[in-house]
Every structure is written in C-alpha cells, then in structure tokens.
mmCIF file of C-alpha atoms in Angstrom:
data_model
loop_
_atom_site.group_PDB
_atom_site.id
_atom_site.type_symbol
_atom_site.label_atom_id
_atom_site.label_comp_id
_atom_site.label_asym_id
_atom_site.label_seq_id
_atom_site.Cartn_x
_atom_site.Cartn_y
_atom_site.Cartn_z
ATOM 1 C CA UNK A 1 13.651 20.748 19.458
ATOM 2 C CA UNK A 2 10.055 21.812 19.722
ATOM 3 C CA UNK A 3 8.681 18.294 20.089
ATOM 4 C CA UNK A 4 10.663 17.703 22.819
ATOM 5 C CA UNK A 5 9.514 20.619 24.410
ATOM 6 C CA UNK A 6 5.939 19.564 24.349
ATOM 7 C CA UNK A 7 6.927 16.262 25.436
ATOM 8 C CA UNK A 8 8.763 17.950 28.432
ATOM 9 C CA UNK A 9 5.415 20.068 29.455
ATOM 10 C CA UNK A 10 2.912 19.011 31.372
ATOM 11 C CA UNK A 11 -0.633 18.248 30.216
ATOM 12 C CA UNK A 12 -2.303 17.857 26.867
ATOM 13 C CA UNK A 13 -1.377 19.517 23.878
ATOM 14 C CA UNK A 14 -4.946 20.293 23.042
ATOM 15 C CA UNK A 15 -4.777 22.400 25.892
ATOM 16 C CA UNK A 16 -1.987 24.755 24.403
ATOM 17 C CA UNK A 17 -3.240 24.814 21.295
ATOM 18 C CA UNK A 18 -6.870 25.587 22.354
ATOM 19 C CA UNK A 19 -6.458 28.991 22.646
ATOM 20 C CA UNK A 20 -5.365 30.007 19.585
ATOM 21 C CA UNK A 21 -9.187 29.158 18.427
ATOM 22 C CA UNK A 22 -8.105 26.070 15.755
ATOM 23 C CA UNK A 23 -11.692 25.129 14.459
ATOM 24 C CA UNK A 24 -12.767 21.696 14.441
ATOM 25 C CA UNK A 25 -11.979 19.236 11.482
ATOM 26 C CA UNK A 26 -15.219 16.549 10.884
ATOM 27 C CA UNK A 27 -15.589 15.025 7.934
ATOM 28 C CA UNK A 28 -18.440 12.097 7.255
ATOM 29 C CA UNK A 29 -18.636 8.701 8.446
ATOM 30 C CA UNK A 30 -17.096 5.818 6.517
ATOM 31 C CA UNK A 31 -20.796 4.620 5.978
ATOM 32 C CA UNK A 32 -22.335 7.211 5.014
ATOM 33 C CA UNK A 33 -19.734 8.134 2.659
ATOM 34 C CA UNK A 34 -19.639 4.239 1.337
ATOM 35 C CA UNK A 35 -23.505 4.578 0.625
ATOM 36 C CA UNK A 36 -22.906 7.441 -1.090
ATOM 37 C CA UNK A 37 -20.236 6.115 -3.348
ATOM 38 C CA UNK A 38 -22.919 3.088 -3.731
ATOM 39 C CA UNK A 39 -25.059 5.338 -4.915
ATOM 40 C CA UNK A 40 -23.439 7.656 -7.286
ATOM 41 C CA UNK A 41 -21.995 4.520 -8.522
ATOM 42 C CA UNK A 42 -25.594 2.804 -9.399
ATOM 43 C CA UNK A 43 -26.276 6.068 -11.427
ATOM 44 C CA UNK A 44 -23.164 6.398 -13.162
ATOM 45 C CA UNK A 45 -21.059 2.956 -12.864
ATOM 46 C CA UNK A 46 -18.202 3.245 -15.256
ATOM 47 C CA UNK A 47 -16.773 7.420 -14.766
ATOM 48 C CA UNK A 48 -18.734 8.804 -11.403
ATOM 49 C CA UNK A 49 -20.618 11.847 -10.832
ATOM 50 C CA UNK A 50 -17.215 14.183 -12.648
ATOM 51 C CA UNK A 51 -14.692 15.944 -10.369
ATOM 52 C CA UNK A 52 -15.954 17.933 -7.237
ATOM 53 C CA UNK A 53 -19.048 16.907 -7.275
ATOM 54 C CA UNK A 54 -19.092 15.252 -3.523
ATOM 55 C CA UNK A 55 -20.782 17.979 -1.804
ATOM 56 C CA UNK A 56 -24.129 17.699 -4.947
ATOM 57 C CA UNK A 57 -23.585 13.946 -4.040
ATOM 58 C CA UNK A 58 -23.935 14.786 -0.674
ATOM 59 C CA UNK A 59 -27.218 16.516 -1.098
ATOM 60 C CA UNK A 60 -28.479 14.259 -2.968
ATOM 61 C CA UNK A 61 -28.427 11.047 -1.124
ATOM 62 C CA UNK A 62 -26.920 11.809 2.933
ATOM 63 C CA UNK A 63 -28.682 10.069 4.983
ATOM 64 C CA UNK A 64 -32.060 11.401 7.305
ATOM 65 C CA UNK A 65 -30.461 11.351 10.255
ATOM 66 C CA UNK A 66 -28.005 13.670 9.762
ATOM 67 C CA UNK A 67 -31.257 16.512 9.346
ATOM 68 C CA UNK A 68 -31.695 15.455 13.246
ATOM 69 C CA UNK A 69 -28.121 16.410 14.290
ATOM 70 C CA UNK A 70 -25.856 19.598 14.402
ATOM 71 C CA UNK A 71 -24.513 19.239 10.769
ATOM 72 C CA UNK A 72 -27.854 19.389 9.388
ATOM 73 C CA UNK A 73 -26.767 22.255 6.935
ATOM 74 C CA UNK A 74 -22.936 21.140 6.761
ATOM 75 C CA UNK A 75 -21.923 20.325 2.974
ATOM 76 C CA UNK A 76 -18.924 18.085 3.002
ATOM 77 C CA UNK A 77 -16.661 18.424 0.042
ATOM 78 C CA UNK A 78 -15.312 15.087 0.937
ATOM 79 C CA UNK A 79 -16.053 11.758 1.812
ATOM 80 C CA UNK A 80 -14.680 10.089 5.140
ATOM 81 C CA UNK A 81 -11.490 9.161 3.324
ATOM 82 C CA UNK A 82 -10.323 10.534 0.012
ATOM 83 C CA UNK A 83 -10.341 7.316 -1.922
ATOM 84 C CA UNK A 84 -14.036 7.292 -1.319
ATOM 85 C CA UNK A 85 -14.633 10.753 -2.313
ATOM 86 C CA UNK A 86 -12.319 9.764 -5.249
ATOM 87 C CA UNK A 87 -14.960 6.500 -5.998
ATOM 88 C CA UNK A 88 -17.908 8.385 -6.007
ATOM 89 C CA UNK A 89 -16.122 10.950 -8.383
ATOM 90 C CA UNK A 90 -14.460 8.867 -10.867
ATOM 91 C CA UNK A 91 -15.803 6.333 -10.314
ATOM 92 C CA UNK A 92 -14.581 2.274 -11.451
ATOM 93 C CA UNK A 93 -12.795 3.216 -14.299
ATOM 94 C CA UNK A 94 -10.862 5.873 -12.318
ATOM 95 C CA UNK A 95 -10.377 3.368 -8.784
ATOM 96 C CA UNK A 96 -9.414 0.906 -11.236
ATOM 97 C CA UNK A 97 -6.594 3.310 -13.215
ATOM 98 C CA UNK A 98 -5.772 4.659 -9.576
ATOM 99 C CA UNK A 99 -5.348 0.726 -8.201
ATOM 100 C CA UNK A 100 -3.029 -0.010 -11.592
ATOM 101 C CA UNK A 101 -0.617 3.432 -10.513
ATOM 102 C CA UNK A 102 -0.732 1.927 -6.839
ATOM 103 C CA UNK A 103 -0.007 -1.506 -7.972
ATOM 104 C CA UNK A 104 3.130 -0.158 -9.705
ATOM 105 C CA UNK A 105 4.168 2.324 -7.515
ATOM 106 C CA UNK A 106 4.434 -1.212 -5.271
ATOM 107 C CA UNK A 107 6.163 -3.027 -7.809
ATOM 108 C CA UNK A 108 8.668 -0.508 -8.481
ATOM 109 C CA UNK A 109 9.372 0.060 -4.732
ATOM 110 C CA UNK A 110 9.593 -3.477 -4.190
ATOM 111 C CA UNK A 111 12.303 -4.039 -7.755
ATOM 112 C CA UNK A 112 13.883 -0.942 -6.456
ATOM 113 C CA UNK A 113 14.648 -2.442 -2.493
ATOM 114 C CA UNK A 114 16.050 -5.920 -4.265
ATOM 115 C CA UNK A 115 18.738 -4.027 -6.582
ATOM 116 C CA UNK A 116 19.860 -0.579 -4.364
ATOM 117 C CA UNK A 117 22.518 -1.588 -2.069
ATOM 118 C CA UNK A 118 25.471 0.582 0.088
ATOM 119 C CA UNK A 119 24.438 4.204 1.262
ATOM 120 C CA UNK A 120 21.454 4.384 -0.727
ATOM 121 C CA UNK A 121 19.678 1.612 0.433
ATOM 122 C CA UNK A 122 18.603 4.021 3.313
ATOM 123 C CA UNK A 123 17.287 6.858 1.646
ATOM 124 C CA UNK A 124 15.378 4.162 -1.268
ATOM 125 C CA UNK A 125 13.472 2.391 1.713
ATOM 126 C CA UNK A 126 12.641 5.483 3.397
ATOM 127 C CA UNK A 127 11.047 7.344 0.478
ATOM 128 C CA UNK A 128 9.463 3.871 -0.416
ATOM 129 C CA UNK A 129 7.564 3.787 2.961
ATOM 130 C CA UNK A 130 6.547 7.200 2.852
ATOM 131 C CA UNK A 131 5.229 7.133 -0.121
ATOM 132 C CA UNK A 132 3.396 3.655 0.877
ATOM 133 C CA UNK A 133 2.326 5.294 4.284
ATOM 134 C CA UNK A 134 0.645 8.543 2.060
ATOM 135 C CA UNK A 135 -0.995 6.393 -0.131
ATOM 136 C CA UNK A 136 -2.654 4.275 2.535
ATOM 137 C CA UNK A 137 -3.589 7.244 4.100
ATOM 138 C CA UNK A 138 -6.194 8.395 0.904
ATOM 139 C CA UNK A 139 -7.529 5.631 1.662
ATOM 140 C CA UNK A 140 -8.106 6.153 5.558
ATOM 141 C CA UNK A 141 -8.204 9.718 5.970
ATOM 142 C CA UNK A 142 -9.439 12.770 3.838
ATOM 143 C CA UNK A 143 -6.233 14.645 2.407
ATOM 144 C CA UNK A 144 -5.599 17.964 1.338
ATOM 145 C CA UNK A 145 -4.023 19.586 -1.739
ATOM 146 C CA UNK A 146 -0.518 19.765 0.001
ATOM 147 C CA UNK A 147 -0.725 16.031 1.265
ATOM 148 C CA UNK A 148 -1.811 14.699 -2.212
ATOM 149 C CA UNK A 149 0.966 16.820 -3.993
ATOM 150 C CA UNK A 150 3.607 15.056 -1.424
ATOM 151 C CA UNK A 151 2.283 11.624 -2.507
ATOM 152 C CA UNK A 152 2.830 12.616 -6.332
ATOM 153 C CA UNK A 153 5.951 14.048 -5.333
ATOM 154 C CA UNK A 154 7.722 10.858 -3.721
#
C-alpha cells in the first residue's frame, strides 16, 4: 500500500526522504578495493589479514589519491563489495571454502527444482532465487549484518 503511494506522488523519492537528514552511504571503488585485496593477499596468500581488519588494510595500502579528495580521513570498514572485503580478510582458503558453500547451495537448489512438484514448487523456486539473488549481491554490493543473516537464513 505504501509503494503505491509513492508511485502515485509526484517527483523523486529522494526528495521526500531528504528531509529527514538520511546520511550518505559511500563505500570504496571496486579498484581500489581489488588492489587492496591484491595486496593483503601478496602478504598473507593462504588465510588474509584475520577478520575486521579492512579498515588497517585500508591504511595501509589506499591509494594517494584519495589524500587529494574529501574522504581523505574516511576509514572504510569494507571493501566496494563484501566478497572483496571477505578476500582480503580470509583470504584463498576462505573464498575458496565460501565458493565450495556457494557451489552447493547451487547444486542443492538446482536437485531441489528437478524433484519438488504441486504447490510447493512455488515457494522452493522462490526461496531458491532469493537466496541466489543475496548471494550475488556479496559479491556486488557491501552488506550488512541483517542482509548476511537473511542469506544464512534462506
């Protein structure tokens, strides 16, 4: 009901939702955040830098150019998605456990929409692309703790 209210209104929803003062979500670029995961990777190939450690990482090795710009003294937490945040924390051994519970979370979806049949069907193929559309979202977006805990929890 309250989507298709906005809908119905005129003008931009930033424009409503402007004055309640929401602050502004940036987050690195995808390159800067690769080289960074290149980097922490060089140093410490097979586990990563440990768990939260992104924003040390991020010290350590941003690039110049961000000194020259208005998030000089920003510390990002995160990378530009979280799968990169996740490589440059855990690093291969980690992607390459994460990859294995991705490649059977497919495989299971996929053995799952061949045998469910009749009312279920429905309900089995939309948690299945949920679930597919969270996970490809860690790797295009940078998630919170209630976003990650969704993609456990289907």
């Amino acid at each position: 009901m309250l989507s298709v209210l906005f809908v119905l209104l005129s003008g931009s929803l930033d424009t409503y939702f402007a004055r309640f003062g929401r602050p502004s979500e940036i987050s690195p670029l995808f390159s800067d955040s690769l080289n960074i995961v290149k980097r922490s990777l060089s140093l410490s190939p097979a586990f990563g830098s440990g768990p939260n450690t992104f924003s040390i990482l991020w010290d350590q090795f941003k690039n110049p150019r961000i000194n020259n710009s208005p998030f000089w003294q920003v510390r990002f937490s995160g990378g530009g998605s979280s799968l990169l945040t996740l490589g440059a924390e855990i690093g291969l051994v980690g992607i390459l456990l994460l990859f294995v519970l991705i490649g059977i979370f497919l495989w299971q979806g996929v053995r799952t929409m061949s045998v469910v049949s009749g009312e279920e069907a429905p309900y089995a193929r939309a948690l299945f692309a949920s679930g597919l559309f969270l996970m490809i979202m860690w790797a295009l977006y940078p998630l919170n703790f209630a976003l990650i805990l969704l993609t456990i929890v289907t």
